mmCIF file with all atom_site columns, N, CA and C in Angstrom:
data_model
loop_
_atom_site.group_PDB
_atom_site.id
_atom_site.type_symbol
_atom_site.label_atom_id
_atom_site.label_alt_id
_atom_site.label_comp_id
_atom_site.label_asym_id
_atom_site.label_entity_id
_atom_site.label_seq_id
_atom_site.pdbx_PDB_ins_code
_atom_site.Cartn_x
_atom_site.Cartn_y
_atom_site.Cartn_z
_atom_site.occupancy
_atom_site.B_iso_or_equiv
_atom_site.pdbx_formal_charge
_atom_site.auth_seq_id
_atom_site.auth_comp_id
_atom_site.auth_asym_id
_atom_site.auth_atom_id
_atom_site.pdbx_PDB_model_num
ATOM 1   N N  . MET A 1 1  ? 6.128   7.164  31.173 1.00 0.00 ? 13 MET A N  1
ATOM 2   C CA . MET A 1 1  ? 7.242   6.658  31.948 1.00 0.00 ? 13 MET A CA 1
ATOM 3   C C  . MET A 1 1  ? 6.716   5.755  33.061 1.00 0.00 ? 13 MET A C  1
ATOM 4   N N  . GLN A 1 2  ? 7.258   4.581  33.157 1.00 0.00 ? 14 GLN A N  1
ATOM 5   C CA . GLN A 1 2  ? 6.841   3.636  34.190 1.00 0.00 ? 14 GLN A CA 1
ATOM 6   C C  . GLN A 1 2  ? 7.484   3.986  35.525 1.00 0.00 ? 14 GLN A C  1
ATOM 7   N N  . LEU A 1 3  ? 6.711   3.834  36.564 1.00 0.00 ? 15 LEU A N  1
ATOM 8   C CA . LEU A 1 3  ? 7.188   4.079  37.923 1.00 0.00 ? 15 LEU A CA 1
ATOM 9   C C  . LEU A 1 3  ? 7.297   2.765  38.660 1.00 0.00 ? 15 LEU A C  1
ATOM 10  N N  . SER A 1 4  ? 8.164   2.725  39.651 1.00 0.00 ? 16 SER A N  1
ATOM 11  C CA . SER A 1 4  ? 8.171   1.563  40.535 1.00 0.00 ? 16 SER A CA 1
ATOM 12  C C  . SER A 1 4  ? 6.901   1.637  41.380 1.00 0.00 ? 16 SER A C  1
ATOM 13  N N  . PRO A 1 5  ? 6.459   0.512  41.930 1.00 0.00 ? 17 PRO A N  1
ATOM 14  C CA . PRO A 1 5  ? 5.225   0.552  42.739 1.00 0.00 ? 17 PRO A CA 1
ATOM 15  C C  . PRO A 1 5  ? 5.301   1.537  43.908 1.00 0.00 ? 17 PRO A C  1
ATOM 16  N N  . SER A 1 6  ? 6.432   1.617  44.576 1.00 0.00 ? 18 SER A N  1
ATOM 17  C CA . SER A 1 6  ? 6.528   2.543  45.709 1.00 0.00 ? 18 SER A CA 1
ATOM 18  C C  . SER A 1 6  ? 6.504   3.997  45.224 1.00 0.00 ? 18 SER A C  1
ATOM 19  N N  . ALA A 1 7  ? 7.117   4.270  44.070 1.00 0.00 ? 19 ALA A N  1
ATOM 20  C CA . ALA A 1 7  ? 7.084   5.628  43.522 1.00 0.00 ? 19 ALA A CA 1
ATOM 21  C C  . ALA A 1 7  ? 5.670   5.994  43.090 1.00 0.00 ? 19 ALA A C  1
ATOM 22  N N  . ALA A 1 8  ? 4.925   5.026  42.544 1.00 0.00 ? 20 ALA A N  1
ATOM 23  C CA . ALA A 1 8  ? 3.544   5.289  42.134 1.00 0.00 ? 20 ALA A CA 1
ATOM 24  C C  . ALA A 1 8  ? 2.687   5.673  43.331 1.00 0.00 ? 20 ALA A C  1
ATOM 25  N N  . TRP A 1 9  ? 2.884   5.009  44.456 1.00 0.00 ? 21 TRP A N  1
ATOM 26  C CA . TRP A 1 9  ? 2.124   5.352  45.661 1.00 0.00 ? 21 TRP A CA 1
ATOM 27  C C  . TRP A 1 9  ? 2.510   6.731  46.170 1.00 0.00 ? 21 TRP A C  1
ATOM 28  N N  . LEU A 1 10 ? 3.790   7.075  46.082 1.00 0.00 ? 22 LEU A N  1
ATOM 29  C CA . LEU A 1 10 ? 4.238   8.404  46.507 1.00 0.00 ? 22 LEU A CA 1
ATOM 30  C C  . LEU A 1 10 ? 3.628   9.486  45.608 1.00 0.00 ? 22 LEU A C  1
ATOM 31  N N  . VAL A 1 11 ? 3.651   9.268  44.296 1.00 0.00 ? 23 VAL A N  1
ATOM 32  C CA . VAL A 1 11 ? 3.051   10.225 43.359 1.00 0.00 ? 23 VAL A CA 1
ATOM 33  C C  . VAL A 1 11 ? 1.561   10.368 43.650 1.00 0.00 ? 23 VAL A C  1
ATOM 34  N N  . LEU A 1 12 ? 0.905   9.265  43.949 1.00 0.00 ? 24 LEU A N  1
ATOM 35  C CA . LEU A 1 12 ? -0.524  9.303  44.263 1.00 0.00 ? 24 LEU A CA 1
ATOM 36  C C  . LEU A 1 12 ? -0.796  10.093 45.535 1.00 0.00 ? 24 LEU A C  1
ATOM 37  N N  . THR A 1 13 ? 0.060   9.960  46.517 1.00 0.00 ? 25 THR A N  1
ATOM 38  C CA . THR A 1 13 ? -0.093  10.720 47.755 1.00 0.00 ? 25 THR A CA 1
ATOM 39  C C  . THR A 1 13 ? 0.066   12.218 47.493 1.00 0.00 ? 25 THR A C  1
ATOM 40  N N  . VAL A 1 14 ? 1.040   12.588 46.683 1.00 0.00 ? 26 VAL A N  1
ATOM 41  C CA . VAL A 1 14 ? 1.238   13.992 46.340 1.00 0.00 ? 26 VAL A CA 1
ATOM 42  C C  . VAL A 1 14 ? 0.030   14.513 45.550 1.00 0.00 ? 26 VAL A C  1
ATOM 43  N N  . ALA A 1 15 ? -0.524  13.675 44.662 1.00 0.00 ? 27 ALA A N  1
ATOM 44  C CA . ALA A 1 15 ? -1.738  14.066 43.927 1.00 0.00 ? 27 ALA A CA 1
ATOM 45  C C  . ALA A 1 15 ? -2.873  14.354 44.905 1.00 0.00 ? 27 ALA A C  1
ATOM 46  N N  . GLY A 1 16 ? -2.986  13.547 45.945 1.00 0.00 ? 28 GLY A N  1
ATOM 47  C CA . GLY A 1 16 ? -4.006  13.779 46.967 1.00 0.00 ? 28 GLY A CA 1
ATOM 48  C C  . GLY A 1 16 ? -3.789  15.074 47.715 1.00 0.00 ? 28 GLY A C  1
ATOM 49  N N  . LEU A 1 17 ? -2.535  15.436 47.949 1.00 0.00 ? 29 LEU A N  1
ATOM 50  C CA . LEU A 1 17 ? -2.248  16.702 48.631 1.00 0.00 ? 29 LEU A CA 1
ATOM 51  C C  . LEU A 1 17 ? -2.623  17.892 47.744 1.00 0.00 ? 29 LEU A C  1
ATOM 52  N N  . PHE A 1 18 ? -2.371  17.780 46.447 1.00 0.00 ? 30 PHE A N  1
ATOM 53  C CA . PHE A 1 18 ? -2.803  18.840 45.532 1.00 0.00 ? 30 PHE A CA 1
ATOM 54  C C  . PHE A 1 18 ? -4.321  18.870 45.418 1.00 0.00 ? 30 PHE A C  1
ATOM 55  N N  . GLU A 1 19 ? -4.952  17.723 45.575 1.00 0.00 ? 31 GLU A N  1
ATOM 56  C CA . GLU A 1 19 ? -6.425  17.665 45.615 1.00 0.00 ? 31 GLU A CA 1
ATOM 57  C C  . GLU A 1 19 ? -6.937  18.497 46.790 1.00 0.00 ? 31 GLU A C  1
ATOM 58  N N  . THR A 1 20 ? -6.292  18.347 47.924 1.00 0.00 ? 32 THR A N  1
ATOM 59  C CA . THR A 1 20 ? -6.645  19.142 49.100 1.00 0.00 ? 32 THR A CA 1
ATOM 60  C C  . THR A 1 20 ? -6.441  20.626 48.830 1.00 0.00 ? 32 THR A C  1
ATOM 61  N N  . ALA A 1 21 ? -5.329  20.961 48.193 1.00 0.00 ? 33 ALA A N  1
ATOM 62  C CA . ALA A 1 21 ? -5.013  22.361 47.916 1.00 0.00 ? 33 ALA A CA 1
ATOM 63  C C  . ALA A 1 21 ? -6.063  23.014 47.029 1.00 0.00 ? 33 ALA A C  1
ATOM 64  N N  . TRP A 1 22 ? -6.491  22.328 45.962 1.00 0.00 ? 34 TRP A N  1
ATOM 65  C CA . TRP A 1 22 ? -7.473  22.987 45.090 1.00 0.00 ? 34 TRP A CA 1
ATOM 66  C C  . TRP A 1 22 ? -8.846  23.036 45.734 1.00 0.00 ? 34 TRP A C  1
ATOM 67  N N  . ALA A 1 23 ? -9.173  22.045 46.557 1.00 0.00 ? 35 ALA A N  1
ATOM 68  C CA . ALA A 1 23 ? -10.471 22.075 47.235 1.00 0.00 ? 35 ALA A CA 1
ATOM 69  C C  . ALA A 1 23 ? -10.540 23.246 48.216 1.00 0.00 ? 35 ALA A C  1
ATOM 70  N N  . ILE A 1 24 ? -9.470  23.467 48.935 1.00 0.00 ? 36 ILE A N  1
ATOM 71  C CA . ILE A 1 24 ? -9.421  24.601 49.859 1.00 0.00 ? 36 ILE A CA 1
ATOM 72  C C  . ILE A 1 24 ? -9.343  25.911 49.080 1.00 0.00 ? 36 ILE A C  1
ATOM 73  N N  . GLY A 1 25 ? -8.588  25.905 47.996 1.00 0.00 ? 37 GLY A N  1
ATOM 74  C CA . GLY A 1 25 ? -8.454  27.110 47.177 1.00 0.00 ? 37 GLY A CA 1
ATOM 75  C C  . GLY A 1 25 ? -9.770  27.586 46.593 1.00 0.00 ? 37 GLY A C  1
ATOM 76  N N  . LEU A 1 26 ? -10.659 26.654 46.294 1.00 0.00 ? 38 LEU A N  1
ATOM 77  C CA . LEU A 1 26 ? -11.968 27.047 45.763 1.00 0.00 ? 38 LEU A CA 1
ATOM 78  C C  . LEU A 1 26 ? -12.737 27.910 46.762 1.00 0.00 ? 38 LEU A C  1
ATOM 79  N N  . LYS A 1 27 ? -12.578 27.585 48.045 1.00 0.00 ? 39 LYS A N  1
ATOM 80  C CA . LYS A 1 27 ? -13.250 28.383 49.076 1.00 0.00 ? 39 LYS A CA 1
ATOM 81  C C  . LYS A 1 27 ? -12.739 29.816 49.057 1.00 0.00 ? 39 LYS A C  1
ATOM 82  N N  . TYR A 1 28 ? -11.431 29.977 48.910 1.00 0.00 ? 40 TYR A N  1
ATOM 83  C CA . TYR A 1 28 ? -10.838 31.308 48.928 1.00 0.00 ? 40 TYR A CA 1
ATOM 84  C C  . TYR A 1 28 ? -11.011 32.059 47.610 1.00 0.00 ? 40 TYR A C  1
ATOM 85  N N  . SER A 1 29 ? -11.424 31.364 46.562 1.00 0.00 ? 41 SER A N  1
ATOM 86  C CA . SER A 1 29 ? -11.636 32.043 45.276 1.00 0.00 ? 41 SER A CA 1
ATOM 87  C C  . SER A 1 29 ? -12.936 32.841 45.264 1.00 0.00 ? 41 SER A C  1
ATOM 88  N N  . ALA A 1 30 ? -13.792 32.623 46.249 1.00 0.00 ? 42 ALA A N  1
ATOM 89  C CA . ALA A 1 30 ? -15.065 33.361 46.393 1.00 0.00 ? 42 ALA A CA 1
ATOM 90  C C  . ALA A 1 30 ? -15.872 33.317 45.104 1.00 0.00 ? 42 ALA A C  1
ATOM 91  N N  . GLY A 1 31 ? -16.145 32.100 44.658 1.00 0.00 ? 43 GLY A N  1
ATOM 92  C CA . GLY A 1 31 ? -16.951 31.942 43.448 1.00 0.00 ? 43 GLY A CA 1
ATOM 93  C C  . GLY A 1 31 ? -16.213 32.381 42.194 1.00 0.00 ? 43 GLY A C  1
ATOM 94  N N  . PHE A 1 32 ? -14.911 32.178 42.168 1.00 0.00 ? 44 PHE A N  1
ATOM 95  C CA . PHE A 1 32 ? -14.047 32.546 41.037 1.00 0.00 ? 44 PHE A CA 1
ATOM 96  C C  . PHE A 1 32 ? -13.993 34.055 40.794 1.00 0.00 ? 44 PHE A C  1
ATOM 97  N N  . THR A 1 33 ? -14.215 34.850 41.843 1.00 0.00 ? 45 THR A N  1
ATOM 98  C CA . THR A 1 33 ? -14.161 36.300 41.702 1.00 0.00 ? 45 THR A CA 1
ATOM 99  C C  . THR A 1 33 ? -12.805 36.872 42.126 1.00 0.00 ? 45 THR A C  1
ATOM 100 N N  . ARG A 1 34 ? -12.002 36.085 42.814 1.00 0.00 ? 46 ARG A N  1
ATOM 101 C CA . ARG A 1 34 ? -10.676 36.534 43.233 1.00 0.00 ? 46 ARG A CA 1
ATOM 102 C C  . ARG A 1 34 ? -9.640  35.854 42.347 1.00 0.00 ? 46 ARG A C  1
ATOM 103 N N  . PRO A 1 35 ? -8.892  36.620 41.561 1.00 0.00 ? 47 PRO A N  1
ATOM 104 C CA . PRO A 1 35 ? -8.016  36.040 40.543 1.00 0.00 ? 47 PRO A CA 1
ATOM 105 C C  . PRO A 1 35 ? -6.894  35.133 41.068 1.00 0.00 ? 47 PRO A C  1
ATOM 106 N N  . LEU A 1 36 ? -6.178  35.543 42.097 1.00 0.00 ? 48 LEU A N  1
ATOM 107 C CA . LEU A 1 36 ? -5.042  34.743 42.562 1.00 0.00 ? 48 LEU A CA 1
ATOM 108 C C  . LEU A 1 36 ? -5.475  33.397 43.128 1.00 0.00 ? 48 LEU A C  1
ATOM 109 N N  . PRO A 1 37 ? -6.431  33.337 44.068 1.00 0.00 ? 49 PRO A N  1
ATOM 110 C CA . PRO A 1 37 ? -6.858  32.017 44.547 1.00 0.00 ? 49 PRO A CA 1
ATOM 111 C C  . PRO A 1 37 ? -7.459  31.159 43.433 1.00 0.00 ? 49 PRO A C  1
ATOM 112 N N  . THR A 1 38 ? -8.142  31.787 42.486 1.00 0.00 ? 50 THR A N  1
ATOM 113 C CA . THR A 1 38 ? -8.717  31.044 41.367 1.00 0.00 ? 50 THR A CA 1
ATOM 114 C C  . THR A 1 38 ? -7.607  30.438 40.522 1.00 0.00 ? 50 THR A C  1
ATOM 115 N N  . ALA A 1 39 ? -6.594  31.230 40.190 1.00 0.00 ? 51 ALA A N  1
ATOM 116 C CA . ALA A 1 39 ? -5.485  30.730 39.374 1.00 0.00 ? 51 ALA A CA 1
ATOM 117 C C  . ALA A 1 39 ? -4.730  29.616 40.087 1.00 0.00 ? 51 ALA A C  1
ATOM 118 N N  . LEU A 1 40 ? -4.483  29.786 41.383 1.00 0.00 ? 52 LEU A N  1
ATOM 119 C CA . LEU A 1 40 ? -3.781  28.752 42.143 1.00 0.00 ? 52 LEU A CA 1
ATOM 120 C C  . LEU A 1 40 ? -4.605  27.470 42.225 1.00 0.00 ? 52 LEU A C  1
ATOM 121 N N  . SER A 1 41 ? -5.915  27.602 42.340 1.00 0.00 ? 53 SER A N  1
ATOM 122 C CA . SER A 1 41 ? -6.787  26.425 42.371 1.00 0.00 ? 53 SER A CA 1
ATOM 123 C C  . SER A 1 41 ? -6.749  25.679 41.039 1.00 0.00 ? 53 SER A C  1
ATOM 124 N N  . VAL A 1 42 ? -6.776  26.427 39.952 1.00 0.00 ? 54 VAL A N  1
ATOM 125 C CA . VAL A 1 42 ? -6.727  25.799 38.624 1.00 0.00 ? 54 VAL A CA 1
ATOM 126 C C  . VAL A 1 42 ? -5.387  25.087 38.423 1.00 0.00 ? 54 VAL A C  1
ATOM 127 N N  . ILE A 1 43 ? -4.308  25.711 38.834 1.00 0.00 ? 55 ILE A N  1
ATOM 128 C CA . ILE A 1 43 ? -2.993  25.082 38.726 1.00 0.00 ? 55 ILE A CA 1
ATOM 129 C C  . ILE A 1 43 ? -2.935  23.824 39.577 1.00 0.00 ? 55 ILE A C  1
ATOM 130 N N  . ALA A 1 44 ? -3.466  23.887 40.791 1.00 0.00 ? 56 ALA A N  1
ATOM 131 C CA . ALA A 1 44 ? -3.455  22.729 41.685 1.00 0.00 ? 56 ALA A CA 1
ATOM 132 C C  . ALA A 1 44 ? -4.277  21.570 41.125 1.00 0.00 ? 56 ALA A C  1
ATOM 133 N N  . ILE A 1 45 ? -5.421  21.854 40.503 1.00 0.00 ? 57 ILE A N  1
ATOM 134 C CA . ILE A 1 45 ? -6.223  20.762 39.957 1.00 0.00 ? 57 ILE A CA 1
ATOM 135 C C  . ILE A 1 45 ? -5.549  20.136 38.744 1.00 0.00 ? 57 ILE A C  1
ATOM 136 N N  . ILE A 1 46 ? -4.862  20.952 37.946 1.00 0.00 ? 58 ILE A N  1
ATOM 137 C CA . ILE A 1 46 ? -4.127  20.399 36.801 1.00 0.00 ? 58 ILE A CA 1
ATOM 138 C C  . ILE A 1 46 ? -3.005  19.487 37.283 1.00 0.00 ? 58 ILE A C  1
ATOM 139 N N  . ILE A 1 47 ? -2.275  19.927 38.290 1.00 0.00 ? 59 ILE A N  1
ATOM 140 C CA . ILE A 1 47 ? -1.204  19.097 38.842 1.00 0.00 ? 59 ILE A CA 1
ATOM 141 C C  . ILE A 1 47 ? -1.780  17.826 39.457 1.00 0.00 ? 59 ILE A C  1
ATOM 142 N N  . SER A 1 48 ? -2.858  17.954 40.219 1.00 0.00 ? 60 SER A N  1
ATOM 143 C CA . SER A 1 48 ? -3.483  16.800 40.862 1.00 0.00 ? 60 SER A CA 1
ATOM 144 C C  . SER A 1 48 ? -3.920  15.756 39.837 1.00 0.00 ? 60 SER A C  1
ATOM 145 N N  . MET A 1 49 ? -4.604  16.199 38.796 1.00 0.00 ? 61 MET A N  1
ATOM 146 C CA . MET A 1 49 ? -5.090  15.252 37.780 1.00 0.00 ? 61 MET A CA 1
ATOM 147 C C  . MET A 1 49 ? -3.938  14.641 36.985 1.00 0.00 ? 61 MET A C  1
ATOM 148 N N  . SER A 1 50 ? -2.915  15.430 36.719 1.00 0.00 ? 62 SER A N  1
ATOM 149 C CA . SER A 1 50 ? -1.760  14.909 35.988 1.00 0.00 ? 62 SER A CA 1
ATOM 150 C C  . SER A 1 50 ? -1.034  13.842 36.798 1.00 0.00 ? 62 SER A C  1
ATOM 151 N N  . LEU A 1 51 ? -0.829  14.116 38.073 1.00 0.00 ? 63 LEU A N  1
ATOM 152 C CA . LEU A 1 51 ? -0.162  13.130 38.926 1.00 0.00 ? 63 LEU A CA 1
ATOM 153 C C  . LEU A 1 51 ? -1.017  11.873 39.103 1.00 0.00 ? 63 LEU A C  1
ATOM 154 N N  . LEU A 1 52 ? -2.324  12.055 39.221 1.00 0.00 ? 64 LEU A N  1
ATOM 155 C CA . LEU A 1 52 ? -3.220  10.906 39.320 1.00 0.00 ? 64 LEU A CA 1
ATOM 156 C C  . LEU A 1 52 ? -3.110  10.037 38.070 1.00 0.00 ? 64 LEU A C  1
ATOM 157 N N  . GLY A 1 53 ? -3.120  10.660 36.907 1.00 0.00 ? 65 GLY A N  1
ATOM 158 C CA . GLY A 1 53 ? -2.992  9.915  35.663 1.00 0.00 ? 65 GLY A CA 1
ATOM 159 C C  . GLY A 1 53 ? -1.664  9.192  35.563 1.00 0.00 ? 65 GLY A C  1
ATOM 160 N N  . TRP A 1 54 ? -0.617  9.845  36.009 1.00 0.00 ? 66 TRP A N  1
ATOM 161 C CA . TRP A 1 54 ? 0.711   9.247  35.968 1.00 0.00 ? 66 TRP A CA 1
ATOM 162 C C  . TRP A 1 54 ? 0.782   8.031  36.903 1.00 0.00 ? 66 TRP A C  1
ATOM 163 N N  . ALA A 1 55 ? 0.254   8.174  38.109 1.00 0.00 ? 67 ALA A N  1
ATOM 164 C CA . ALA A 1 55 ? 0.260   7.058  39.062 1.00 0.00 ? 67 ALA A CA 1
ATOM 165 C C  . ALA A 1 55 ? -0.629  5.920  38.592 1.00 0.00 ? 67 ALA A C  1
ATOM 166 N N  . ALA A 1 56 ? -1.707  6.249  37.881 1.00 0.00 ? 68 ALA A N  1
ATOM 167 C CA . ALA A 1 56 ? -2.656  5.221  37.431 1.00 0.00 ? 68 ALA A CA 1
ATOM 168 C C  . ALA A 1 56 ? -2.082  4.326  36.345 1.00 0.00 ? 68 ALA A C  1
ATOM 169 N N  . HIS A 1 57 ? -0.960  4.703  35.763 1.00 0.00 ? 69 HIS A N  1
ATOM 170 C CA . HIS A 1 57 ? -0.303  3.815  34.804 1.00 0.00 ? 69 HIS A CA 1
ATOM 171 C C  . HIS A 1 57 ? 0.194   2.546  35.486 1.00 0.00 ? 69 HIS A C  1
ATOM 172 N N  . ASN A 1 58 ? 0.460   2.615  36.786 1.00 0.00 ? 70 ASN A N  1
ATOM 173 C CA . ASN A 1 58 ? 1.018   1.480  37.520 1.00 0.00 ? 70 ASN A CA 1
ATOM 174 C C  . ASN A 1 58 ? 0.103   0.936  38.595 1.00 0.00 ? 70 ASN A C  1
ATOM 175 N N  . LEU A 1 59 ? -0.996  1.615  38.877 1.00 0.00 ? 71 LEU A N  1
ATOM 176 C CA . LEU A 1 59 ? -1.931  1.195  39.914 1.00 0.00 ? 71 LEU A CA 1
ATOM 177 C C  . LEU A 1 59 ? -3.315  1.051  39.302 1.00 0.00 ? 71 LEU A C  1
ATOM 178 N N  . PRO A 1 60 ? -4.175  0.239  39.899 1.00 0.00 ? 72 PRO A N  1
ATOM 179 C CA . PRO A 1 60 ? -5.553  0.158  39.399 1.00 0.00 ? 72 PRO A CA 1
ATOM 180 C C  . PRO A 1 60 ? -6.243  1.523  39.508 1.00 0.00 ? 72 PRO A C  1
ATOM 181 N N  . ILE A 1 61 ? -6.935  1.928  38.469 1.00 0.00 ? 73 ILE A N  1
ATOM 182 C CA . ILE A 1 61 ? -7.510  3.270  38.414 1.00 0.00 ? 73 ILE A CA 1
ATOM 183 C C  . ILE A 1 61 ? -8.530  3.499  39.534 1.00 0.00 ? 73 ILE A C  1
ATOM 184 N N  . GLY A 1 62 ? -9.323  2.490  39.851 1.00 0.00 ? 74 GLY A N  1
ATOM 185 C CA . GLY A 1 62 ? -10.311 2.645  40.923 1.00 0.00 ? 74 GLY A CA 1
ATOM 186 C C  . GLY A 1 62 ? -9.656  2.919  42.263 1.00 0.00 ? 74 GLY A C  1
ATOM 187 N N  . THR A 1 63 ? -8.614  2.183  42.551 1.00 0.00 ? 75 THR A N  1
ATOM 188 C CA . THR A 1 63 ? -7.881  2.368  43.798 1.00 0.00 ? 75 THR A CA 1
ATOM 189 C C  . THR A 1 63 ? -7.199  3.731  43.823 1.00 0.00 ? 75 THR A C  1
ATOM 190 N N  . ALA A 1 64 ? -6.559  4.085  42.719 1.00 0.00 ? 76 ALA A N  1
ATOM 191 C CA . ALA A 1 64 ? -5.843  5.357  42.643 1.00 0.00 ? 76 ALA A CA 1
ATOM 192 C C  . ALA A 1 64 ? -6.804  6.529  42.810 1.00 0.00 ? 76 ALA A C  1
ATOM 193 N N  . TYR A 1 65 ? -7.930  6.483  42.103 1.00 0.00 ? 77 TYR A N  1
ATOM 194 C CA . TYR A 1 65 ? -8.899  7.582  42.168 1.00 0.00 ? 77 TYR A CA 1
ATOM 195 C C  . TYR A 1 65 ? -9.486  7.701  43.571 1.00 0.00 ? 77 TYR A C  1
ATOM 196 N N  . ALA A 1 66 ? -9.885  6.577  44.153 1.00 0.00 ? 78 ALA A N  1
ATOM 197 C CA . ALA A 1 66 ? -10.481 6.599  45.481 1.00 0.00 ? 78 ALA A CA 1
ATOM 198 C C  . ALA A 1 66 ? -9.511  7.128  46.533 1.00 0.00 ? 78 ALA A C  1
ATOM 199 N N  . LEU A 1 67 ? -8.273  6.701  46.460 1.00 0.00 ? 79 LEU A N  1
ATOM 200 C CA . LEU A 1 67 ? -7.296  7.160  47.448 1.00 0.00 ? 79 LEU A CA 1
ATOM 201 C C  . LEU A 1 67 ? -7.001  8.652  47.278 1.00 0.00 ? 79 LEU A C  1
ATOM 202 N N  . SER A 1 68 ? -6.818  9.096  46.031 1.00 0.00 ? 80 SER A N  1
ATOM 203 C CA . SER A 1 68 ? -6.541  10.500 45.796 1.00 0.00 ? 80 SER A CA 1
ATOM 204 C C  . SER A 1 68 ? -7.689  11.381 46.276 1.00 0.00 ? 80 SER A C  1
ATOM 205 N N  . ARG A 1 69 ? -8.924  11.004 45.966 1.00 0.00 ? 81 ARG A N  1
ATOM 206 C CA . ARG A 1 69 ? -10.080 11.790 46.390 1.00 0.00 ? 81 ARG A CA 1
ATOM 207 C C  . ARG A 1 69 ? -10.277 11.698 47.890 1.00 0.00 ? 81 ARG A C  1
ATOM 208 N N  . GLY A 1 70 ? -9.961  10.550 48.467 1.00 0.00 ? 82 GLY A N  1
ATOM 209 C CA . GLY A 1 70 ? -10.077 10.398 49.915 1.00 0.00 ? 82 GLY A CA 1
ATOM 210 C C  . GLY A 1 70 ? -9.121  11.310 50.657 1.00 0.00 ? 82 GLY A C  1
ATOM 211 N N  . ILE A 1 71 ? -7.882  11.392 50.177 1.00 0.00 ? 83 ILE A N  1
ATOM 212 C CA . ILE A 1 71 ? -6.907  12.302 50.785 1.00 0.00 ? 83 ILE A CA 1
ATOM 213 C C  . ILE A 1 71 ? -7.408  13.734 50.662 1.00 0.00 ? 83 ILE A C  1
ATOM 214 N N  . GLY A 1 72 ? -7.941  14.080 49.502 1.00 0.00 ? 84 GLY A N  1
ATOM 215 C CA . GLY A 1 72 ? -8.465  15.422 49.285 1.00 0.00 ? 84 GLY A CA 1
ATOM 216 C C  . GLY A 1 72 ? -9.628  15.744 50.196 1.00 0.00 ? 84 GLY A C  1
ATOM 217 N N  . ALA A 1 73 ? -10.521 14.791 50.358 1.00 0.00 ? 85 ALA A N  1
ATOM 218 C CA . ALA A 1 73 ? -11.709 15.015 51.200 1.00 0.00 ? 85 ALA A CA 1
ATOM 219 C C  . ALA A 1 73 ? -11.321 15.168 52.666 1.00 0.00 ? 85 ALA A C  1
ATOM 220 N N  . ILE A 1 74 ? -10.427 14.322 53.126 1.00 0.00 ? 86 ILE A N  1
ATOM 221 C CA . ILE A 1 74 ? -9.998  14.407 54.528 1.00 0.00 ? 86 ILE A CA 1
ATOM 222 C C  . ILE A 1 74 ? -9.221  15.698 54.763 1.00 0.00 ? 86 ILE A C  1
ATOM 223 N N  . GLY A 1 75 ? -8.370  16.051 53.817 1.00 0.00 ? 87 GLY A N  1
ATOM 224 C CA . GLY A 1 75 ? -7.568  17.275 53.966 1.00 0.00 ? 87 GLY A CA 1
ATOM 225 C C  . GLY A 1 75 ? -8.391  18.532 53.920 1.00 0.00 ? 87 GLY A C  1
ATOM 226 N N  . ALA A 1 76 ? -9.489  18.522 53.201 1.00 0.00 ? 88 ALA A N  1
ATOM 227 C CA . ALA A 1 76 ? -10.312 19.727 53.050 1.00 0.00 ? 88 ALA A CA 1
ATOM 228 C C  . ALA A 1 76 ? -11.327 19.899 54.161 1.00 0.00 ? 88 ALA A C  1
ATOM 229 N N  . MET A 1 77 ? -11.391 18.972 55.076 1.00 0.00 ? 89 MET A N  1
ATOM 230 C CA . MET A 1 77 ? -12.374 19.067 56.164 1.00 0.00 ? 89 MET A CA 1
ATOM 231 C C  . MET A 1 77 ? -12.086 20.230 57.085 1.00 0.00 ? 89 MET A C  1
#
């Protein structure tokens, strides 16, 4: 499904927020030994990658990937 350019940027921003969520969730999973944080982290990474792929249909992949990972890195600090 094609997105408008503004919708693609919004989807990309949400993908970055899920990137932050799974990065933080990994810390709470304690090396994948705690089931709930591990499951939530896996769900968050699936959502993040899916949204990134969806946004990349309308945006350059390099820009989309860099922005999504940048949001994740800043959010996880």
